[in-house]
CSV table of C-alpha atoms in Angstrom, one decimal:
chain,number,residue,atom,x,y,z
O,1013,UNK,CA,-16.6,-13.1,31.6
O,1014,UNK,CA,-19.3,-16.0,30.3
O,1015,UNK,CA,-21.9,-13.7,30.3
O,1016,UNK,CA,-20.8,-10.2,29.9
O,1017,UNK,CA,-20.5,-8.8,26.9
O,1018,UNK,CA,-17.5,-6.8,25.7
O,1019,UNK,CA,-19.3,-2.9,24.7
O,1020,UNK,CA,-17.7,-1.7,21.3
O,1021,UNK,CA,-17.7,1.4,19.4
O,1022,UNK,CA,-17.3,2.4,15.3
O,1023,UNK,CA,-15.9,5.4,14.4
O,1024,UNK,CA,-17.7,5.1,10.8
O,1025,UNK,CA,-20.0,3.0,8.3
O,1026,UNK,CA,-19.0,3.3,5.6
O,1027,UNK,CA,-18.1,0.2,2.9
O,1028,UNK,CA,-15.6,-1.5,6.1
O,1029,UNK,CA,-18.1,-0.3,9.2
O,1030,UNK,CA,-20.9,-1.4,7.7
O,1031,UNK,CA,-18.9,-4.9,6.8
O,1032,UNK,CA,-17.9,-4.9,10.2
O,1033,UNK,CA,-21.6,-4.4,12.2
O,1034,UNK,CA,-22.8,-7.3,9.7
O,1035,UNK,CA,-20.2,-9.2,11.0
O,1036,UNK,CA,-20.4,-8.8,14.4
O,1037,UNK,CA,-23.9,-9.1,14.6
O,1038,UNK,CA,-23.3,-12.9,14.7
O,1039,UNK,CA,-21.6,-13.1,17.3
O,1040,UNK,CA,-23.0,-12.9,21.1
O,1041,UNK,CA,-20.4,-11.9,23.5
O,1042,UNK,CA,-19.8,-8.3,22.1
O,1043,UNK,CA,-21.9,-5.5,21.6
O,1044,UNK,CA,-21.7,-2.7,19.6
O,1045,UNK,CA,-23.1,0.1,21.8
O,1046,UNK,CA,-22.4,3.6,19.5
O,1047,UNK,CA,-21.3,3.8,16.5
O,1048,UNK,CA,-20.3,7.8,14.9
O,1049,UNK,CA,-21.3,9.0,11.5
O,1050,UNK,CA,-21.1,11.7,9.6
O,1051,UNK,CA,-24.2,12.3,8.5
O,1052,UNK,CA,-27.0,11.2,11.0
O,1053,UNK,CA,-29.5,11.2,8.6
O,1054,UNK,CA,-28.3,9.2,5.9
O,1055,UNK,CA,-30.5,6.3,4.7
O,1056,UNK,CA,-28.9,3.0,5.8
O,1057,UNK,CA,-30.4,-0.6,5.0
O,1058,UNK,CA,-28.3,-2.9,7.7
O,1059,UNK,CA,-30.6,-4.9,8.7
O,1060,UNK,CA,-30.3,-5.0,12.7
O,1061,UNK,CA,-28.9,-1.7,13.2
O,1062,UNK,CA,-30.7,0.5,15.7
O,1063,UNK,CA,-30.9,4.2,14.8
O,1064,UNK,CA,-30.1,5.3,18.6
O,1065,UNK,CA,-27.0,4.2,19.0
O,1066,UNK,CA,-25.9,6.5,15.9
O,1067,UNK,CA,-24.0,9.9,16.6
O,1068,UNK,CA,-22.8,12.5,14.4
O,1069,UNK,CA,-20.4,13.2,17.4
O,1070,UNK,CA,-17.7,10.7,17.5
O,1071,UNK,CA,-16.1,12.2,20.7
O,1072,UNK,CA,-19.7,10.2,22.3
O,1073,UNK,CA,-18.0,7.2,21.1
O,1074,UNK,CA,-14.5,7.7,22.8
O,1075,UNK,CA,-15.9,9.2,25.7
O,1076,UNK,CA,-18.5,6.1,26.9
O,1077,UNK,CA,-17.4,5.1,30.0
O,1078,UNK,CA,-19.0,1.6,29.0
O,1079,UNK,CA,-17.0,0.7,25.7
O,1080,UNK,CA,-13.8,-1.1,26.0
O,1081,UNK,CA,-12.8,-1.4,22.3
O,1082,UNK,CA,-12.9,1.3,19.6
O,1083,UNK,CA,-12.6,0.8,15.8
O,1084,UNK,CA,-11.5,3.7,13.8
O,1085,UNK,CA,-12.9,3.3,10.2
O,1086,UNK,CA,-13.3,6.7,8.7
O,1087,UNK,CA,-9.1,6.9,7.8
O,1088,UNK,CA,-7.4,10.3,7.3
O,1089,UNK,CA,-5.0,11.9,10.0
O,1090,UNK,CA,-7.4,14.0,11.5
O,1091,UNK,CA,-9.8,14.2,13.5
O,1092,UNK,CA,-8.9,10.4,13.8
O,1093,UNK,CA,-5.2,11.2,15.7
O,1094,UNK,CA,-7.2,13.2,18.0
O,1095,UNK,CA,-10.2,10.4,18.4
O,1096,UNK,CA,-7.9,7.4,19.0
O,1097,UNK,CA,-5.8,9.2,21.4
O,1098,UNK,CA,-8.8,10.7,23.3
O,1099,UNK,CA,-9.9,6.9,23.4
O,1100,UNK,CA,-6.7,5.3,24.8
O,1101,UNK,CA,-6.7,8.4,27.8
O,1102,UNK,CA,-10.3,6.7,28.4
O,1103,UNK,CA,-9.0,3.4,28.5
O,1104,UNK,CA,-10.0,1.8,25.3
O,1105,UNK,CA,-8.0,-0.3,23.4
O,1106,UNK,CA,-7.7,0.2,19.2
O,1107,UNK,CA,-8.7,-1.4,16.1
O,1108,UNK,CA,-7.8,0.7,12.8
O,1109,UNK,CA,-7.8,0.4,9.7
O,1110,UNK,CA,-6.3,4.1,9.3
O,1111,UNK,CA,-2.7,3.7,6.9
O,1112,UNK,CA,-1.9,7.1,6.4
O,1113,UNK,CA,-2.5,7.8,10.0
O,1114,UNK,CA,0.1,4.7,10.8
O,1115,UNK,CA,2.4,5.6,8.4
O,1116,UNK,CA,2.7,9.5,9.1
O,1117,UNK,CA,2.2,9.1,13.1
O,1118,UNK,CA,2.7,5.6,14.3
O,1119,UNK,CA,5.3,6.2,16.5
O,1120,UNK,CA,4.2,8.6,18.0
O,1121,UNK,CA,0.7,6.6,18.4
O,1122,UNK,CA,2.3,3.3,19.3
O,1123,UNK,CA,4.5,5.4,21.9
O,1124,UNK,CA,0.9,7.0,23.8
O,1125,UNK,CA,-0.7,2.8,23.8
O,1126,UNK,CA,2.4,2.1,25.0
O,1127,UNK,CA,2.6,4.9,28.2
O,1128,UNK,CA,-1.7,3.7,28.5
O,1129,UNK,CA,-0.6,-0.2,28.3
O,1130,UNK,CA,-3.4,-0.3,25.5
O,1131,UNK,CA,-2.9,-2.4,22.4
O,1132,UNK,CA,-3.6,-1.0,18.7
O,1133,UNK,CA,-4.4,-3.3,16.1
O,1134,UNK,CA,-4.5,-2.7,12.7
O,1135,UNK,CA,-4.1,-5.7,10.5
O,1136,UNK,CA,-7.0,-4.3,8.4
O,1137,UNK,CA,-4.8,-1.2,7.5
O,1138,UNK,CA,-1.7,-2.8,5.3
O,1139,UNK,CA,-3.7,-5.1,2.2
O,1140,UNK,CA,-7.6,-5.6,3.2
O,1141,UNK,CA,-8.8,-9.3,4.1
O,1142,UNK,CA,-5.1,-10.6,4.0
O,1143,UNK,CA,-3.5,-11.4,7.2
O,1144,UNK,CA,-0.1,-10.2,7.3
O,1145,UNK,CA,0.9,-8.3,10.5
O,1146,UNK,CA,-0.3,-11.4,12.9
O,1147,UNK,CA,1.7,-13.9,10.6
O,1148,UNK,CA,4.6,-11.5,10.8
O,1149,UNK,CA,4.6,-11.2,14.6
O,1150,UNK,CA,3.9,-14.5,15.4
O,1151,UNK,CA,4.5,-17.5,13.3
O,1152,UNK,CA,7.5,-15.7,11.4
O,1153,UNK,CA,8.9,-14.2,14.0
O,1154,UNK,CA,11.5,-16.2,14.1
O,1155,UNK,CA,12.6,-15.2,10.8
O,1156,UNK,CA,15.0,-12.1,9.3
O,1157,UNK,CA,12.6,-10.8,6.6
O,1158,UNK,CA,15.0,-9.4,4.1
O,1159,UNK,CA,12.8,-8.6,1.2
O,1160,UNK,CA,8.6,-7.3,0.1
O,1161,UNK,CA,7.4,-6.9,-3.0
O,1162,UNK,CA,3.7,-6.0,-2.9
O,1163,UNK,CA,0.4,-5.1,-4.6
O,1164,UNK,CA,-1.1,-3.1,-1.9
O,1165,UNK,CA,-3.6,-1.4,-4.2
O,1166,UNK,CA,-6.6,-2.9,-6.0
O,1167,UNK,CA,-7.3,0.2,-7.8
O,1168,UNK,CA,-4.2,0.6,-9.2
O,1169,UNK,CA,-4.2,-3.2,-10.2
O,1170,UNK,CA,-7.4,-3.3,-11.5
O,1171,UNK,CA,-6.7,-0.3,-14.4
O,1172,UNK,CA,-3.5,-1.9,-15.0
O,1173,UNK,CA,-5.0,-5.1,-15.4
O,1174,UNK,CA,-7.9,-3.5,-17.9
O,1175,UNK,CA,-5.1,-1.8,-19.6
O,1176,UNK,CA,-4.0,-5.1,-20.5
O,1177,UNK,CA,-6.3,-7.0,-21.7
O,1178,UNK,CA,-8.6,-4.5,-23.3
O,1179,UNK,CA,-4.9,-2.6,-24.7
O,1180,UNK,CA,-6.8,0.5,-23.5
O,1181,UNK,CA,-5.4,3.9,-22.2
O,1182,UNK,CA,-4.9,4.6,-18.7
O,1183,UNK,CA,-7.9,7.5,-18.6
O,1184,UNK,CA,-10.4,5.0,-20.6
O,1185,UNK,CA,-10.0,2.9,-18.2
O,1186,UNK,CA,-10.0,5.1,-15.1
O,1187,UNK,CA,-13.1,6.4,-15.9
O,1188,UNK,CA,-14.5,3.0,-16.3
O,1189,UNK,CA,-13.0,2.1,-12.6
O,1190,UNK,CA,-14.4,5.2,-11.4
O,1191,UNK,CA,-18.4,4.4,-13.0
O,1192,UNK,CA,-18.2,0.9,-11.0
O,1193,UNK,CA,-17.0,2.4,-8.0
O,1194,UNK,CA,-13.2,0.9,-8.4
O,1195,UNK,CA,-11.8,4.5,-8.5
O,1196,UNK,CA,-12.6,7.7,-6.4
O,1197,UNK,CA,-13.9,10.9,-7.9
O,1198,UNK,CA,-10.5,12.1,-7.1
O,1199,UNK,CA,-8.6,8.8,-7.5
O,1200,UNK,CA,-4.8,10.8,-7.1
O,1201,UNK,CA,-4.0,8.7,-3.4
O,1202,UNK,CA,-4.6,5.9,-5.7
O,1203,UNK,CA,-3.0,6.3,-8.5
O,1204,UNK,CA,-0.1,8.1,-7.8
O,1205,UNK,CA,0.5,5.9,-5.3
O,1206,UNK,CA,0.2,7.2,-1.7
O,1207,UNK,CA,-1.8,4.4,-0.9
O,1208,UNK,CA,0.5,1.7,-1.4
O,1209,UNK,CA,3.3,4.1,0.0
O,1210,UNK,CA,1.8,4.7,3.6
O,1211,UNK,CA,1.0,0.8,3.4
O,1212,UNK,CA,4.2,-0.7,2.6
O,1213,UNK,CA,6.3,2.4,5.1
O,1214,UNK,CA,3.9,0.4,7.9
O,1215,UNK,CA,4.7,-3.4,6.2
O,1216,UNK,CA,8.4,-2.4,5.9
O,1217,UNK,CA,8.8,-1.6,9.8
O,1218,UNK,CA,6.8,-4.2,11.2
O,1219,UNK,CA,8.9,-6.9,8.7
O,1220,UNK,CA,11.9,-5.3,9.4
O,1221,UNK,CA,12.0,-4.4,13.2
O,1222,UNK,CA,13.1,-0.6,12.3
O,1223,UNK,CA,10.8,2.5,11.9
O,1224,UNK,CA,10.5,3.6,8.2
O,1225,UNK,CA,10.1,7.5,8.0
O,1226,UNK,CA,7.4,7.9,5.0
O,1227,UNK,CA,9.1,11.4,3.8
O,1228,UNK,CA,12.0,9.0,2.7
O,1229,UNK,CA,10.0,6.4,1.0
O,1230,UNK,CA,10.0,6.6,-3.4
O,1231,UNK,CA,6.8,7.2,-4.9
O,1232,UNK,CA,5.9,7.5,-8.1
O,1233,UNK,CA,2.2,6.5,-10.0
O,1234,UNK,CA,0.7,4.9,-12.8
O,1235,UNK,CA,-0.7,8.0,-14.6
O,1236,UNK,CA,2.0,7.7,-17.4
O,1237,UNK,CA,1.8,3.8,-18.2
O,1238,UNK,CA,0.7,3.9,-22.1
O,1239,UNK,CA,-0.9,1.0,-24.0
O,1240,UNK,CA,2.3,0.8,-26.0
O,1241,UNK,CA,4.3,0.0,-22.9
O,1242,UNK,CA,1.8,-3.0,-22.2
O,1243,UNK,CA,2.1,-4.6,-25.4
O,1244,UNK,CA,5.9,-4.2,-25.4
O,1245,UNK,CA,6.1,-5.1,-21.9
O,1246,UNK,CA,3.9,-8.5,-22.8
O,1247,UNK,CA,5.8,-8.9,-26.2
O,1248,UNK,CA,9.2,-9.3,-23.6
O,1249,UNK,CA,7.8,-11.5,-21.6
O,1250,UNK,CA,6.6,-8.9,-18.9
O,1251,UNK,CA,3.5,-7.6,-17.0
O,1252,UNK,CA,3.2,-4.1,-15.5
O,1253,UNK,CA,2.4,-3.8,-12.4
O,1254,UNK,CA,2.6,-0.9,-9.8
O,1255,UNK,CA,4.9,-2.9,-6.8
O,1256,UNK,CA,5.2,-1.3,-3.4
O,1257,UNK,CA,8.9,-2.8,-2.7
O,1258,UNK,CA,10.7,-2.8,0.7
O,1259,UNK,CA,14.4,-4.1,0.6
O,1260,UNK,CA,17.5,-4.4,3.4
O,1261,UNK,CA,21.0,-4.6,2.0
O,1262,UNK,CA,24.0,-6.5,3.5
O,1263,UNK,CA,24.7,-3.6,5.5
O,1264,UNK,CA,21.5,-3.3,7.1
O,1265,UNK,CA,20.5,0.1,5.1
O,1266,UNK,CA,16.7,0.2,3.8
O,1267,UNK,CA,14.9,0.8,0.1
O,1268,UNK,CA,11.7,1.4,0.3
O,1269,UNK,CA,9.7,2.7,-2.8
O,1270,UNK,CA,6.4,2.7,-4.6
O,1271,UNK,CA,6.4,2.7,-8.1
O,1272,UNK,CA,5.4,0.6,-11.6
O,1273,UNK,CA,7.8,-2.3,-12.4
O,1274,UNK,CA,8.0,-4.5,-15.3
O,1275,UNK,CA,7.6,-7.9,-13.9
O,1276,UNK,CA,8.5,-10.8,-15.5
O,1277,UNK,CA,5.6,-13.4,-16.5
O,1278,UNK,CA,7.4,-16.2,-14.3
O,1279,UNK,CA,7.1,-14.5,-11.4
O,1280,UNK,CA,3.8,-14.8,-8.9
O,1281,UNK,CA,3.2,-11.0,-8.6
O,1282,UNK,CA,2.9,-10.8,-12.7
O,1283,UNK,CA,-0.3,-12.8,-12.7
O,1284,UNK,CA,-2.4,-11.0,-9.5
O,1285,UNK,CA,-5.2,-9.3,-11.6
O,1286,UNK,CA,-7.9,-6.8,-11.1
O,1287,UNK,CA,-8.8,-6.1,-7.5
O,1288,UNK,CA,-6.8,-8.8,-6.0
O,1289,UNK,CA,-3.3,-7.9,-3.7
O,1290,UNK,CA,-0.8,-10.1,-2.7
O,1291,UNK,CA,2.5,-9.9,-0.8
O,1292,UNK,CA,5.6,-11.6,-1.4
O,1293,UNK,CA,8.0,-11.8,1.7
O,1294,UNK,CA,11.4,-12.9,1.6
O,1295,UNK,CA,13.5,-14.3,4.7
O,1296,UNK,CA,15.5,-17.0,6.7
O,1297,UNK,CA,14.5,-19.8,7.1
O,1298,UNK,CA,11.4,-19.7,5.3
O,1299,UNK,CA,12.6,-18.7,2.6
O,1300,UNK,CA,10.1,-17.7,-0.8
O,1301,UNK,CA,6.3,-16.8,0.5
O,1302,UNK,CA,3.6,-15.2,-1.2
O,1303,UNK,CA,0.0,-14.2,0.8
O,1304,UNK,CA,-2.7,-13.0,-1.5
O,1305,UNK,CA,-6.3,-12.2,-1.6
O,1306,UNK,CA,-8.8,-9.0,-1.9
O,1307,UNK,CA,-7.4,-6.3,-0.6
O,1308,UNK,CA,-10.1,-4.1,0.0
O,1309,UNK,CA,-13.9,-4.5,-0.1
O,1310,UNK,CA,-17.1,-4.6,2.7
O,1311,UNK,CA,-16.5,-8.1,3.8
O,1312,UNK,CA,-12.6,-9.0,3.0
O,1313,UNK,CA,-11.5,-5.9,5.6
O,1314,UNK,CA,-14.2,-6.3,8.1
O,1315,UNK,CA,-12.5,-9.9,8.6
O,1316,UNK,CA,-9.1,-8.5,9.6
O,1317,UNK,CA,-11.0,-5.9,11.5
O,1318,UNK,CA,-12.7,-8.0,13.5
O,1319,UNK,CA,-10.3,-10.8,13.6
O,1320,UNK,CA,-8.1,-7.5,15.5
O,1321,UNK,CA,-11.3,-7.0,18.0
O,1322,UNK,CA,-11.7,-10.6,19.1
O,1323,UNK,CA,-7.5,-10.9,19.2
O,1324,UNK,CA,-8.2,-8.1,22.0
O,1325,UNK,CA,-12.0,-9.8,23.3
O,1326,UNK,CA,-10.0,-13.0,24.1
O,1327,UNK,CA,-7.2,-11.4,26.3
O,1328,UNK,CA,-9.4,-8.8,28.3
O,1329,UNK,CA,-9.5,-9.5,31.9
O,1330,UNK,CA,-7.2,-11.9,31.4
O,1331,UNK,CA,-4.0,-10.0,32.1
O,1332,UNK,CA,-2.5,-6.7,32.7
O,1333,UNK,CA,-0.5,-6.5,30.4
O,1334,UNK,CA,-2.5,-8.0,27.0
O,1335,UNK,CA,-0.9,-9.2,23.7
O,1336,UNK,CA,2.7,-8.4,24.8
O,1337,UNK,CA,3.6,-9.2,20.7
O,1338,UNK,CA,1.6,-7.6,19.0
O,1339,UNK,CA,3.2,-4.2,20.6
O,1340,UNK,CA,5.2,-1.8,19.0
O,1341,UNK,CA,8.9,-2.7,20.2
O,1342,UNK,CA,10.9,-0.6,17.8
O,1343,UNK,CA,14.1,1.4,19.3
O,1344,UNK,CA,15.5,2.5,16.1
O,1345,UNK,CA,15.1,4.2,12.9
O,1346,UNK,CA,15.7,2.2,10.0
O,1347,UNK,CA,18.9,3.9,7.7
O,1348,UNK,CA,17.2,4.9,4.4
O,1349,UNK,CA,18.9,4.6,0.5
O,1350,UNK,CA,18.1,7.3,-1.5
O,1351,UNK,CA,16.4,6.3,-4.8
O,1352,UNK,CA,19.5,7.6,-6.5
O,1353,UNK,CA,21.7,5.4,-5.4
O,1354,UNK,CA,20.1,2.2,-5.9
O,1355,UNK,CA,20.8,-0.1,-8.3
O,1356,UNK,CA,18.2,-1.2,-11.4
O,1357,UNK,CA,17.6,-2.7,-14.2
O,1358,UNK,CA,15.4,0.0,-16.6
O,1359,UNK,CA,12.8,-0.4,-19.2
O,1360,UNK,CA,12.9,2.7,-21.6
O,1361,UNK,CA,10.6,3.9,-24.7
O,1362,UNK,CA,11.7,6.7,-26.7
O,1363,UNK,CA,10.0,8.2,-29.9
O,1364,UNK,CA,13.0,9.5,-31.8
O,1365,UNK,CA,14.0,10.6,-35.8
O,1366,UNK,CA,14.2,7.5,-38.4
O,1367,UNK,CA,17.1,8.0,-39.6
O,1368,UNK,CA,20.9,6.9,-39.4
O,1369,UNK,CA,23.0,7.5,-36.5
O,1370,UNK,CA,20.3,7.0,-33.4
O,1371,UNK,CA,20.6,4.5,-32.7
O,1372,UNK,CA,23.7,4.7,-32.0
O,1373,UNK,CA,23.8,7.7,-30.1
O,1374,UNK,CA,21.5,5.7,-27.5
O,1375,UNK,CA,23.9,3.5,-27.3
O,1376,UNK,CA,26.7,5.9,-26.9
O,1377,UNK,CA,25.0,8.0,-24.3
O,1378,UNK,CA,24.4,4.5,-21.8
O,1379,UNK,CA,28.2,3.3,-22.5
O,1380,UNK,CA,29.7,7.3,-21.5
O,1381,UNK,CA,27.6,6.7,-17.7
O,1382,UNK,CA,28.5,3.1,-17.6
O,1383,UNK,CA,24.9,1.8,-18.7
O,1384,UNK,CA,25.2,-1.5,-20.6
O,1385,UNK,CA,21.9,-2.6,-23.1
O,1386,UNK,CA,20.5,-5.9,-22.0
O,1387,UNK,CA,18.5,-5.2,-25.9
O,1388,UNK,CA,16.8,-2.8,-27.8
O,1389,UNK,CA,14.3,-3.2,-30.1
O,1390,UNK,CA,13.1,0.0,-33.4
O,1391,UNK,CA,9.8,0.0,-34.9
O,1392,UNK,CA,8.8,2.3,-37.3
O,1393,UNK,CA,5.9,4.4,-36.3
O,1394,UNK,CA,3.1,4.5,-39.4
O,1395,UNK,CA,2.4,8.2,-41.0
O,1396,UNK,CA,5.4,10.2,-40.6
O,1397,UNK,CA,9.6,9.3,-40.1
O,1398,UNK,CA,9.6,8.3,-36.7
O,1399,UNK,CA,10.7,5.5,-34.8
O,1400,UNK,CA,9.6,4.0,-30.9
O,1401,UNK,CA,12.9,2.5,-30.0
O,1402,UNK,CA,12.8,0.2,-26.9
O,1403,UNK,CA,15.3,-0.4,-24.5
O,1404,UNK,CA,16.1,-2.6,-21.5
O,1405,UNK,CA,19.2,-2.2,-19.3
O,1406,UNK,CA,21.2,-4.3,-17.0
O,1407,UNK,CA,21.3,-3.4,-13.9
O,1408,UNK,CA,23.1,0.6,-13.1
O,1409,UNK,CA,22.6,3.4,-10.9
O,1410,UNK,CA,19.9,5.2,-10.7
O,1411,UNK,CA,21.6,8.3,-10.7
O,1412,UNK,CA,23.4,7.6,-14.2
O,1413,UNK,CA,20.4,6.7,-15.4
O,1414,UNK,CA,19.1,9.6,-14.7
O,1415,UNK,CA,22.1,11.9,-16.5
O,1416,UNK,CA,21.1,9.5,-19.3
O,1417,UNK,CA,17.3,10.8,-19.8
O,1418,UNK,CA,18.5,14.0,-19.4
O,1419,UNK,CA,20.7,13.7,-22.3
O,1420,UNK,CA,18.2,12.0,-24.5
O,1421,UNK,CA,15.5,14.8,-23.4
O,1422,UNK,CA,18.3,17.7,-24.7
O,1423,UNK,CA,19.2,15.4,-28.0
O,1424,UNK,CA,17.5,17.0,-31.1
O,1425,UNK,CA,17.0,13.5,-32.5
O,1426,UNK,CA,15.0,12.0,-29.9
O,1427,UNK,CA,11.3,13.6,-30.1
O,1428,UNK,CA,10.3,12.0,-26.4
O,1429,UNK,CA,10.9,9.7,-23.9
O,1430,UNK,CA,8.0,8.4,-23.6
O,1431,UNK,CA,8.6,5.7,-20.2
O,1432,UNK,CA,10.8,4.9,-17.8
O,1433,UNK,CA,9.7,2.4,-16.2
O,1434,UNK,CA,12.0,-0.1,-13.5
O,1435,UNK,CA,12.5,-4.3,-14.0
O,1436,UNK,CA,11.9,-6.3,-10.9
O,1437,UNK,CA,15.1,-8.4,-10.5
């Protein structure tokens, strides 16, 4: 193998392809051989890059007898299903970076490598430049991870973030993520968090050892976080950040869920700003761990992309069976809580009539669905008689708290509730 050089393929360049053919160029045992775009004709300074080995027709790519390892980097479910299973038939192995692909067909993907004995690698797909999955599988494998909480999203983080420190509404600042190419034209995955969600339903199974089915995983977005809550959140010693949290309770059942959490200002998580991600993981022995870094970008992702392709380089031809751990071994399917039954602690702003009585009928509403008040804070709202009343709960079911905003959205005192927004424990 000294002198022959392992023949890749790219299936995009884009921001991660083009990070990844800059990368590889540097290197002089593999050779990237085709590489499939969308649009052939499309201007491209990469210094290096030869304009015949581009196709518009990434089936070329899966179908070259030549290429050994293919890296999906265009994402979405199809034609990319279609691509990387035509590939492993041809005797390729994978590198992706695809998480809504994983999250929605991983099984069934890992199950088709498996019946192929090919390997897919996809540390690039679950938070950017960070290495997680080859920590998990290897180093911490001999620990019960119990417990995620995780930034998976830089978009999210970084108009949060802004939010902030500017005290600026969510759609000021989106535009302004979307002008310096932070957000998407349509920035919903994003911000409503289906990003984070496909990410953490692929961290959560891989930590955990059971498949988590996406269609049960929470999600909720950012698009309602005000200003107001920020500088409340801040004035009680909290941050708001959008957490993508993965949990196993003493009975084994999973809670997995995507959604914006006060976090208090002690913790790690509170103080990862702007683009940045980070992953906190939970288990025995270890104990407390927390892995951060950018979590997107040209440069960060190509790493864990091709850290993935050399992972594969170094065992090819060297067994018949290559990278036995990094395999999809799952058997089962992980048991699933329902959002409304778990158990939270609850942040709450509510615009309601100044005058007598209110605040006790808040109070009276939590007691009668066995919600007790951690505290709640009134401030009068300037220009007319209302008041923003703030309150934080211990921890109760979801489901009475539920019944709860329901009765405050039917009570003719209370104008609006304006947030509910979960505490991290």
């Amino acid at each position: 193998m000294e002198n022959k050089k392992i023949k890749i393929g790219l299936i995009g360049l884009g921001t991660v392809g083009s990070g990844v053919f800059k990368t590889l160029q540097s290197f002089n045992n593999v050779e990237i051989v085709k590489i499939a775009v969308r649009n052939k004709n499309k201007k491209r300074n990469i210094e290096g890059l030869d304009e015949k080995i581009i196709t518009d027709n990434p089936y070329e790519v899966v179908n070259d007898p030549e290429i050994q390892i293919v890296a999906e980097l265009v994402g979405g479910v199809e034609p990319a299903f279609d691509l990387i299973k035509t590939a492993i038939k041809n005797d390729k192995h994978i590198v992706t970076a695809n998480k809504e692909l994983l999250a929605k067909y991983g099984e069934e993907l890992f199950n088709f490598a498996e019946e192929h004995n090919k390997v897919v690698l996809y540390e690039a797909a679950i938070a950017g430049g960070i290495p997680l999955i080859m920590p998990i599988k290897t180093i911490l494998a001999g620990n019960k991870i119990n417990k995620i909480k995780a930034i998976l999203n830089g978009t999210t983080n970084y108009i949060l973030t802004k939010m902030d420190v500017q005290n600026a509404s969510y759609n000021q600042v989106l535009k302004e993520a979307q002008e310096l190419g932070y957000a998407e034209t349509d920035p919903t995955g994003d911000v409503e968090g289906f990003d984070a969600a496909y990410k953490i339903t692929t961290l959560a199974t891989i930590a955990f050892g059971k498949r988590i089915k996406i269609e049960n995983v929470y999600r909720e977005g950012i698009t309602k976080v005000s200003p107001e809550d920020m500088k409340t959140a801040n004035e009680m010693g909290y941050k708001i950040k959008l957490i993508a949290s993965a949990e196993l309770n003493k009975d084994g059942k999973a809670d997995v869920r995507v959604h914006p959490m006060l976090v208090g200002k002690s913790k790690t998580l509170a103080h990862i700003d702007y683009v940045t991600n980070a992953v906190s993981l939970s288990g025995h022995p270890v104990g407390d761990i927390t892995l951060s870094g950018p979590g997107a970008g040209e440069f960060p992702t190509a790493s864990s992309v091709v850290g993935d392709i050399f992972a594969i380089v170094s065992e090819l031809d060297k067994s018949d069976y290559i990278l036995p751990m990094m395999r999809c071994t799952h058997e089962e399917n992980a048991e699933m809580i329902d959002i409304s039954d778990t158990e939270n602690k609850y942040y709450i702003s509510i615009t309601a009539n100044n005058s007598m009585g209110v605040i006790g009928r808040i109070g009276k509403a939590c007691e009668d669905n066995n919600i007790s008040l951690a505290s709640i804070m009134q401030k009068e709202v300037e220009g007319n008689s209302s008041a923003r009343i703030t309150v934080i709960t211990e921890l109760c079911k979801e489901k009475n708290m539920q019944k709860v905003i329901d009765i405050f959205n039917n009570d003719p005192a209370i104008t609006e509730v304006n947030s509910l927004i979960r505490v991290q424990l």
